[in-house]
mmCIF file with all atom_site columns, C-alpha atoms in Angstrom:
data_model
loop_
_atom_site.group_PDB
_atom_site.id
_atom_site.type_symbol
_atom_site.label_atom_id
_atom_site.label_alt_id
_atom_site.label_comp_id
_atom_site.label_asym_id
_atom_site.label_entity_id
_atom_site.label_seq_id
_atom_site.pdbx_PDB_ins_code
_atom_site.Cartn_x
_atom_site.Cartn_y
_atom_site.Cartn_z
_atom_site.occupancy
_atom_site.B_iso_or_equiv
_atom_site.pdbx_formal_charge
_atom_site.auth_seq_id
_atom_site.auth_comp_id
_atom_site.auth_asym_id
_atom_site.auth_atom_id
_atom_site.pdbx_PDB_model_num
ATOM 1   C CA . UNK J 1 1   ? -8.463  -60.577 14.031  1.00 78.00 ? 1   UNK J CA 1
ATOM 2   C CA . UNK J 1 2   ? -6.849  -60.213 10.514  1.00 80.00 ? 2   UNK J CA 1
ATOM 3   C CA . UNK J 1 3   ? -5.006  -63.458 8.183   1.00 79.00 ? 3   UNK J CA 1
ATOM 4   C CA . UNK J 1 4   ? -1.701  -61.916 8.538   1.00 81.00 ? 4   UNK J CA 1
ATOM 5   C CA . UNK J 1 5   ? -0.069  -65.001 6.852   1.00 82.00 ? 5   UNK J CA 1
ATOM 6   C CA . UNK J 1 6   ? -1.888  -64.564 3.334   1.00 87.00 ? 6   UNK J CA 1
ATOM 7   C CA . UNK J 1 7   ? -1.750  -61.259 1.957   1.00 92.00 ? 7   UNK J CA 1
ATOM 8   C CA . UNK J 1 8   ? -4.397  -59.985 -0.446  1.00 93.00 ? 8   UNK J CA 1
ATOM 9   C CA . UNK J 1 9   ? -4.099  -58.130 -3.795  1.00 95.00 ? 9   UNK J CA 1
ATOM 10  C CA . UNK J 1 10  ? -6.891  -56.059 -5.039  1.00 95.00 ? 10  UNK J CA 1
ATOM 11  C CA . UNK J 1 11  ? -6.591  -53.723 -8.197  1.00 97.00 ? 11  UNK J CA 1
ATOM 12  C CA . UNK J 1 12  ? -9.992  -51.497 -9.262  1.00 97.00 ? 12  UNK J CA 1
ATOM 13  C CA . UNK J 1 13  ? -11.113 -47.973 -9.112  1.00 97.00 ? 13  UNK J CA 1
ATOM 14  C CA . UNK J 1 14  ? -11.313 -45.765 -6.302  1.00 97.00 ? 14  UNK J CA 1
ATOM 15  C CA . UNK J 1 15  ? -15.514 -44.665 -5.768  1.00 94.00 ? 15  UNK J CA 1
ATOM 16  C CA . UNK J 1 16  ? -14.741 -42.710 -2.887  1.00 92.00 ? 16  UNK J CA 1
ATOM 17  C CA . UNK J 1 17  ? -12.291 -41.676 -0.306  1.00 92.00 ? 17  UNK J CA 1
ATOM 18  C CA . UNK J 1 18  ? -13.383 -40.551 3.654   1.00 90.00 ? 18  UNK J CA 1
ATOM 19  C CA . UNK J 1 19  ? -9.913  -39.197 5.632   1.00 91.00 ? 19  UNK J CA 1
ATOM 20  C CA . UNK J 1 20  ? -12.064 -39.343 8.781   1.00 88.00 ? 20  UNK J CA 1
ATOM 21  C CA . UNK J 1 21  ? -10.578 -40.708 12.388  1.00 88.00 ? 21  UNK J CA 1
ATOM 22  C CA . UNK J 1 22  ? -10.097 -43.005 13.777  1.00 90.00 ? 22  UNK J CA 1
ATOM 23  C CA . UNK J 1 23  ? -9.189  -44.891 10.292  1.00 90.00 ? 23  UNK J CA 1
ATOM 24  C CA . UNK J 1 24  ? -9.344  -43.279 6.440   1.00 92.00 ? 24  UNK J CA 1
ATOM 25  C CA . UNK J 1 25  ? -11.755 -45.346 4.358   1.00 93.00 ? 25  UNK J CA 1
ATOM 26  C CA . UNK J 1 26  ? -10.936 -45.825 0.657   1.00 95.00 ? 26  UNK J CA 1
ATOM 27  C CA . UNK J 1 27  ? -14.147 -47.440 -1.380  1.00 94.00 ? 27  UNK J CA 1
ATOM 28  C CA . UNK J 1 28  ? -12.628 -49.677 -4.746  1.00 96.00 ? 28  UNK J CA 1
ATOM 29  C CA . UNK J 1 29  ? -14.713 -51.564 -7.367  1.00 95.00 ? 29  UNK J CA 1
ATOM 30  C CA . UNK J 1 30  ? -12.938 -54.146 -8.720  1.00 95.00 ? 30  UNK J CA 1
ATOM 31  C CA . UNK J 1 31  ? -14.203 -56.169 -11.627 1.00 92.00 ? 31  UNK J CA 1
ATOM 32  C CA . UNK J 1 32  ? -13.062 -59.778 -12.191 1.00 87.00 ? 32  UNK J CA 1
ATOM 33  C CA . UNK J 1 33  ? -12.278 -61.126 -15.419 1.00 88.00 ? 33  UNK J CA 1
ATOM 34  C CA . UNK J 1 34  ? -15.851 -62.193 -15.500 1.00 92.00 ? 34  UNK J CA 1
ATOM 35  C CA . UNK J 1 35  ? -17.348 -58.671 -15.264 1.00 91.00 ? 35  UNK J CA 1
ATOM 36  C CA . UNK J 1 36  ? -18.178 -59.912 -11.349 1.00 91.00 ? 36  UNK J CA 1
ATOM 37  C CA . UNK J 1 37  ? -18.307 -56.826 -9.298  1.00 92.00 ? 37  UNK J CA 1
ATOM 38  C CA . UNK J 1 38  ? -16.500 -56.460 -5.745  1.00 92.00 ? 38  UNK J CA 1
ATOM 39  C CA . UNK J 1 39  ? -16.754 -53.807 -3.590  1.00 93.00 ? 39  UNK J CA 1
ATOM 40  C CA . UNK J 1 40  ? -14.179 -53.127 -1.153  1.00 94.00 ? 40  UNK J CA 1
ATOM 41  C CA . UNK J 1 41  ? -13.780 -50.584 1.848   1.00 93.00 ? 41  UNK J CA 1
ATOM 42  C CA . UNK J 1 42  ? -9.784  -50.097 2.717   1.00 94.00 ? 42  UNK J CA 1
ATOM 43  C CA . UNK J 1 43  ? -8.555  -49.297 5.934   1.00 93.00 ? 43  UNK J CA 1
ATOM 44  C CA . UNK J 1 44  ? -6.086  -46.904 6.594   1.00 93.00 ? 44  UNK J CA 1
ATOM 45  C CA . UNK J 1 45  ? -4.219  -44.166 8.608   1.00 92.00 ? 45  UNK J CA 1
ATOM 46  C CA . UNK J 1 46  ? -6.533  -41.649 10.599  1.00 92.00 ? 46  UNK J CA 1
ATOM 47  C CA . UNK J 1 47  ? -7.278  -38.683 8.586   1.00 90.00 ? 47  UNK J CA 1
ATOM 48  C CA . UNK J 1 48  ? -5.032  -36.839 10.872  1.00 92.00 ? 48  UNK J CA 1
ATOM 49  C CA . UNK J 1 49  ? -2.051  -38.913 10.704  1.00 91.00 ? 49  UNK J CA 1
ATOM 50  C CA . UNK J 1 50  ? -2.442  -38.828 6.578   1.00 91.00 ? 50  UNK J CA 1
ATOM 51  C CA . UNK J 1 51  ? -2.431  -34.689 6.897   1.00 91.00 ? 51  UNK J CA 1
ATOM 52  C CA . UNK J 1 52  ? 0.894   -35.340 9.486   1.00 91.00 ? 52  UNK J CA 1
ATOM 53  C CA . UNK J 1 53  ? 2.823   -37.365 6.987   1.00 87.00 ? 53  UNK J CA 1
ATOM 54  C CA . UNK J 1 54  ? 2.045   -35.086 4.064   1.00 89.00 ? 54  UNK J CA 1
ATOM 55  C CA . UNK J 1 55  ? -0.188  -36.947 2.106   1.00 90.00 ? 55  UNK J CA 1
ATOM 56  C CA . UNK J 1 56  ? -2.470  -33.916 0.130   1.00 92.00 ? 56  UNK J CA 1
ATOM 57  C CA . UNK J 1 57  ? -6.246  -34.694 -0.344  1.00 90.00 ? 57  UNK J CA 1
ATOM 58  C CA . UNK J 1 58  ? -6.042  -35.063 -3.286  1.00 91.00 ? 58  UNK J CA 1
ATOM 59  C CA . UNK J 1 59  ? -3.596  -38.062 -3.801  1.00 92.00 ? 59  UNK J CA 1
ATOM 60  C CA . UNK J 1 60  ? -6.633  -39.400 -4.924  1.00 95.00 ? 60  UNK J CA 1
ATOM 61  C CA . UNK J 1 61  ? -10.002 -38.861 -7.123  1.00 96.00 ? 61  UNK J CA 1
ATOM 62  C CA . UNK J 1 62  ? -12.791 -41.145 -7.627  1.00 96.00 ? 62  UNK J CA 1
ATOM 63  C CA . UNK J 1 63  ? -11.839 -42.677 -11.200 1.00 97.00 ? 63  UNK J CA 1
ATOM 64  C CA . UNK J 1 64  ? -8.239  -43.212 -10.440 1.00 98.00 ? 64  UNK J CA 1
ATOM 65  C CA . UNK J 1 65  ? -7.403  -47.263 -10.473 1.00 98.00 ? 65  UNK J CA 1
ATOM 66  C CA . UNK J 1 66  ? -5.112  -48.025 -7.387  1.00 98.00 ? 66  UNK J CA 1
ATOM 67  C CA . UNK J 1 67  ? -4.003  -51.929 -5.959  1.00 97.00 ? 67  UNK J CA 1
ATOM 68  C CA . UNK J 1 68  ? -3.694  -52.261 -2.891  1.00 97.00 ? 68  UNK J CA 1
ATOM 69  C CA . UNK J 1 69  ? -2.318  -54.875 -0.706  1.00 95.00 ? 69  UNK J CA 1
ATOM 70  C CA . UNK J 1 70  ? -3.609  -55.972 2.752   1.00 94.00 ? 70  UNK J CA 1
ATOM 71  C CA . UNK J 1 71  ? -4.509  -58.110 4.948   1.00 92.00 ? 71  UNK J CA 1
ATOM 72  C CA . UNK J 1 72  ? -8.759  -59.217 5.242   1.00 90.00 ? 72  UNK J CA 1
ATOM 73  C CA . UNK J 1 73  ? -10.378 -60.487 8.703   1.00 86.00 ? 73  UNK J CA 1
ATOM 74  C CA . UNK J 1 74  ? -10.636 -63.808 9.245   1.00 86.00 ? 74  UNK J CA 1
ATOM 75  C CA . UNK J 1 75  ? -14.554 -63.388 9.561   1.00 82.00 ? 75  UNK J CA 1
ATOM 76  C CA . UNK J 1 76  ? -15.825 -61.914 6.133   1.00 79.00 ? 76  UNK J CA 1
ATOM 77  C CA . UNK J 1 77  ? -16.477 -58.448 7.575   1.00 75.00 ? 77  UNK J CA 1
ATOM 78  C CA . UNK J 1 78  ? -18.167 -55.472 5.467   1.00 76.00 ? 78  UNK J CA 1
ATOM 79  C CA . UNK J 1 79  ? -17.416 -51.821 6.310   1.00 74.00 ? 79  UNK J CA 1
ATOM 80  C CA . UNK J 1 80  ? -19.661 -48.679 6.086   1.00 76.00 ? 80  UNK J CA 1
ATOM 81  C CA . UNK J 1 81  ? -19.924 -45.283 6.302   1.00 75.00 ? 81  UNK J CA 1
ATOM 82  C CA . UNK J 1 82  ? -23.460 -43.774 6.249   1.00 72.00 ? 82  UNK J CA 1
ATOM 83  C CA . UNK J 1 83  ? -24.326 -40.956 3.992   1.00 70.00 ? 83  UNK J CA 1
ATOM 84  C CA . UNK J 1 84  ? -25.147 -37.437 5.505   1.00 72.00 ? 84  UNK J CA 1
ATOM 85  C CA . UNK J 1 85  ? -27.713 -36.289 3.101   1.00 72.00 ? 85  UNK J CA 1
ATOM 86  C CA . UNK J 1 86  ? -31.284 -37.062 2.430   1.00 73.00 ? 86  UNK J CA 1
ATOM 87  C CA . UNK J 1 87  ? -30.476 -37.931 -1.122  1.00 73.00 ? 87  UNK J CA 1
ATOM 88  C CA . UNK J 1 88  ? -27.069 -39.517 -0.504  1.00 71.00 ? 88  UNK J CA 1
ATOM 89  C CA . UNK J 1 89  ? -26.131 -43.231 -0.616  1.00 71.00 ? 89  UNK J CA 1
ATOM 90  C CA . UNK J 1 90  ? -24.034 -45.157 2.190   1.00 70.00 ? 90  UNK J CA 1
ATOM 91  C CA . UNK J 1 91  ? -21.261 -47.347 0.579   1.00 80.00 ? 91  UNK J CA 1
ATOM 92  C CA . UNK J 1 92  ? -20.369 -50.696 1.860   1.00 83.00 ? 92  UNK J CA 1
ATOM 93  C CA . UNK J 1 93  ? -17.688 -53.483 0.996   1.00 88.00 ? 93  UNK J CA 1
ATOM 94  C CA . UNK J 1 94  ? -15.801 -55.756 2.113   1.00 90.00 ? 94  UNK J CA 1
ATOM 95  C CA . UNK J 1 95  ? -12.900 -54.588 4.996   1.00 90.00 ? 95  UNK J CA 1
ATOM 96  C CA . UNK J 1 96  ? -9.098  -54.533 3.809   1.00 92.00 ? 96  UNK J CA 1
ATOM 97  C CA . UNK J 1 97  ? -6.696  -53.308 5.984   1.00 91.00 ? 97  UNK J CA 1
ATOM 98  C CA . UNK J 1 98  ? -3.930  -52.056 3.772   1.00 93.00 ? 98  UNK J CA 1
ATOM 99  C CA . UNK J 1 99  ? -0.152  -51.945 4.048   1.00 92.00 ? 99  UNK J CA 1
ATOM 100 C CA . UNK J 1 100 ? 0.885   -50.521 0.552   1.00 93.00 ? 100 UNK J CA 1
ATOM 101 C CA . UNK J 1 101 ? -1.132  -48.537 -1.450  1.00 94.00 ? 101 UNK J CA 1
ATOM 102 C CA . UNK J 1 102 ? 0.050   -48.523 -6.208  1.00 95.00 ? 102 UNK J CA 1
ATOM 103 C CA . UNK J 1 103 ? -1.093  -45.228 -7.109  1.00 95.00 ? 103 UNK J CA 1
ATOM 104 C CA . UNK J 1 104 ? -2.306  -44.780 -10.163 1.00 96.00 ? 104 UNK J CA 1
ATOM 105 C CA . UNK J 1 105 ? 1.524   -43.523 -11.654 1.00 96.00 ? 105 UNK J CA 1
ATOM 106 C CA . UNK J 1 106 ? 2.886   -46.668 -10.293 1.00 95.00 ? 106 UNK J CA 1
ATOM 107 C CA . UNK J 1 107 ? 4.770   -45.718 -7.263  1.00 92.00 ? 107 UNK J CA 1
ATOM 108 C CA . UNK J 1 108 ? 4.173   -47.440 -3.938  1.00 90.00 ? 108 UNK J CA 1
ATOM 109 C CA . UNK J 1 109 ? 3.132   -45.909 -0.894  1.00 88.00 ? 109 UNK J CA 1
ATOM 110 C CA . UNK J 1 110 ? 2.921   -47.138 2.385   1.00 87.00 ? 110 UNK J CA 1
ATOM 111 C CA . UNK J 1 111 ? -0.738  -47.112 3.811   1.00 89.00 ? 111 UNK J CA 1
ATOM 112 C CA . UNK J 1 112 ? -0.348  -48.381 7.338   1.00 82.00 ? 112 UNK J CA 1
ATOM 113 C CA . UNK J 1 113 ? 1.859   -49.943 9.285   1.00 72.00 ? 113 UNK J CA 1
ATOM 114 C CA . UNK J 1 114 ? 0.872   -52.959 10.613  1.00 68.00 ? 114 UNK J CA 1
ATOM 115 C CA . UNK J 1 115 ? 3.928   -54.826 11.414  1.00 68.00 ? 115 UNK J CA 1
ATOM 116 C CA . UNK J 1 116 ? 3.725   -57.887 8.948   1.00 72.00 ? 116 UNK J CA 1
ATOM 117 C CA . UNK J 1 117 ? 5.226   -55.900 5.863   1.00 81.00 ? 117 UNK J CA 1
ATOM 118 C CA . UNK J 1 118 ? 3.877   -59.069 3.690   1.00 84.00 ? 118 UNK J CA 1
ATOM 119 C CA . UNK J 1 119 ? 3.017   -57.008 1.050   1.00 88.00 ? 119 UNK J CA 1
ATOM 120 C CA . UNK J 1 120 ? 6.486   -55.136 0.402   1.00 83.00 ? 120 UNK J CA 1
ATOM 121 C CA . UNK J 1 121 ? 9.401   -56.619 -1.394  1.00 80.00 ? 121 UNK J CA 1
ATOM 122 C CA . UNK J 1 122 ? 12.159  -58.783 0.568   1.00 80.00 ? 122 UNK J CA 1
ATOM 123 C CA . UNK J 1 123 ? 14.280  -56.635 2.886   1.00 75.00 ? 123 UNK J CA 1
ATOM 124 C CA . UNK J 1 124 ? 11.960  -53.876 3.319   1.00 74.00 ? 124 UNK J CA 1
ATOM 125 C CA . UNK J 1 125 ? 12.704  -52.384 6.660   1.00 72.00 ? 125 UNK J CA 1
ATOM 126 C CA . UNK J 1 126 ? 10.942  -49.370 8.677   1.00 70.00 ? 126 UNK J CA 1
ATOM 127 C CA . UNK J 1 127 ? 10.792  -48.379 12.735  1.00 63.00 ? 127 UNK J CA 1
ATOM 128 C CA . UNK J 1 128 ? 9.407   -51.537 13.420  1.00 61.00 ? 128 UNK J CA 1
ATOM 129 C CA . UNK J 1 129 ? 11.591  -53.872 11.920  1.00 62.00 ? 129 UNK J CA 1
ATOM 130 C CA . UNK J 1 130 ? 14.053  -55.952 13.624  1.00 57.00 ? 130 UNK J CA 1
#
């Protein structure tokens, strides 16, 4: 259950991307003005949905700086994708369900359609708009 009345905006550096099903995950690291780091797990469309939309696998890479707008669960939730190799480190981050990504070039990319549209400019319309 997400707080859809208050969208959250996060800007940070892409650490890792998982184009998996049923939801893709982008791990993002945000550093505030005091130097405190916060890791986020950005939930988005399934890998097959990204492919169907024509989003190339290399659209984002580690080190890219992006902005995300979306919704956090009402209860603080940490999401983790388990690493597969014996030497690998599993990443975890606070979950945010993304609606909009601002790509490194400044282009806005719809990332998940949850029907709330509070991350978009006023007047935004899509197939779910009334």
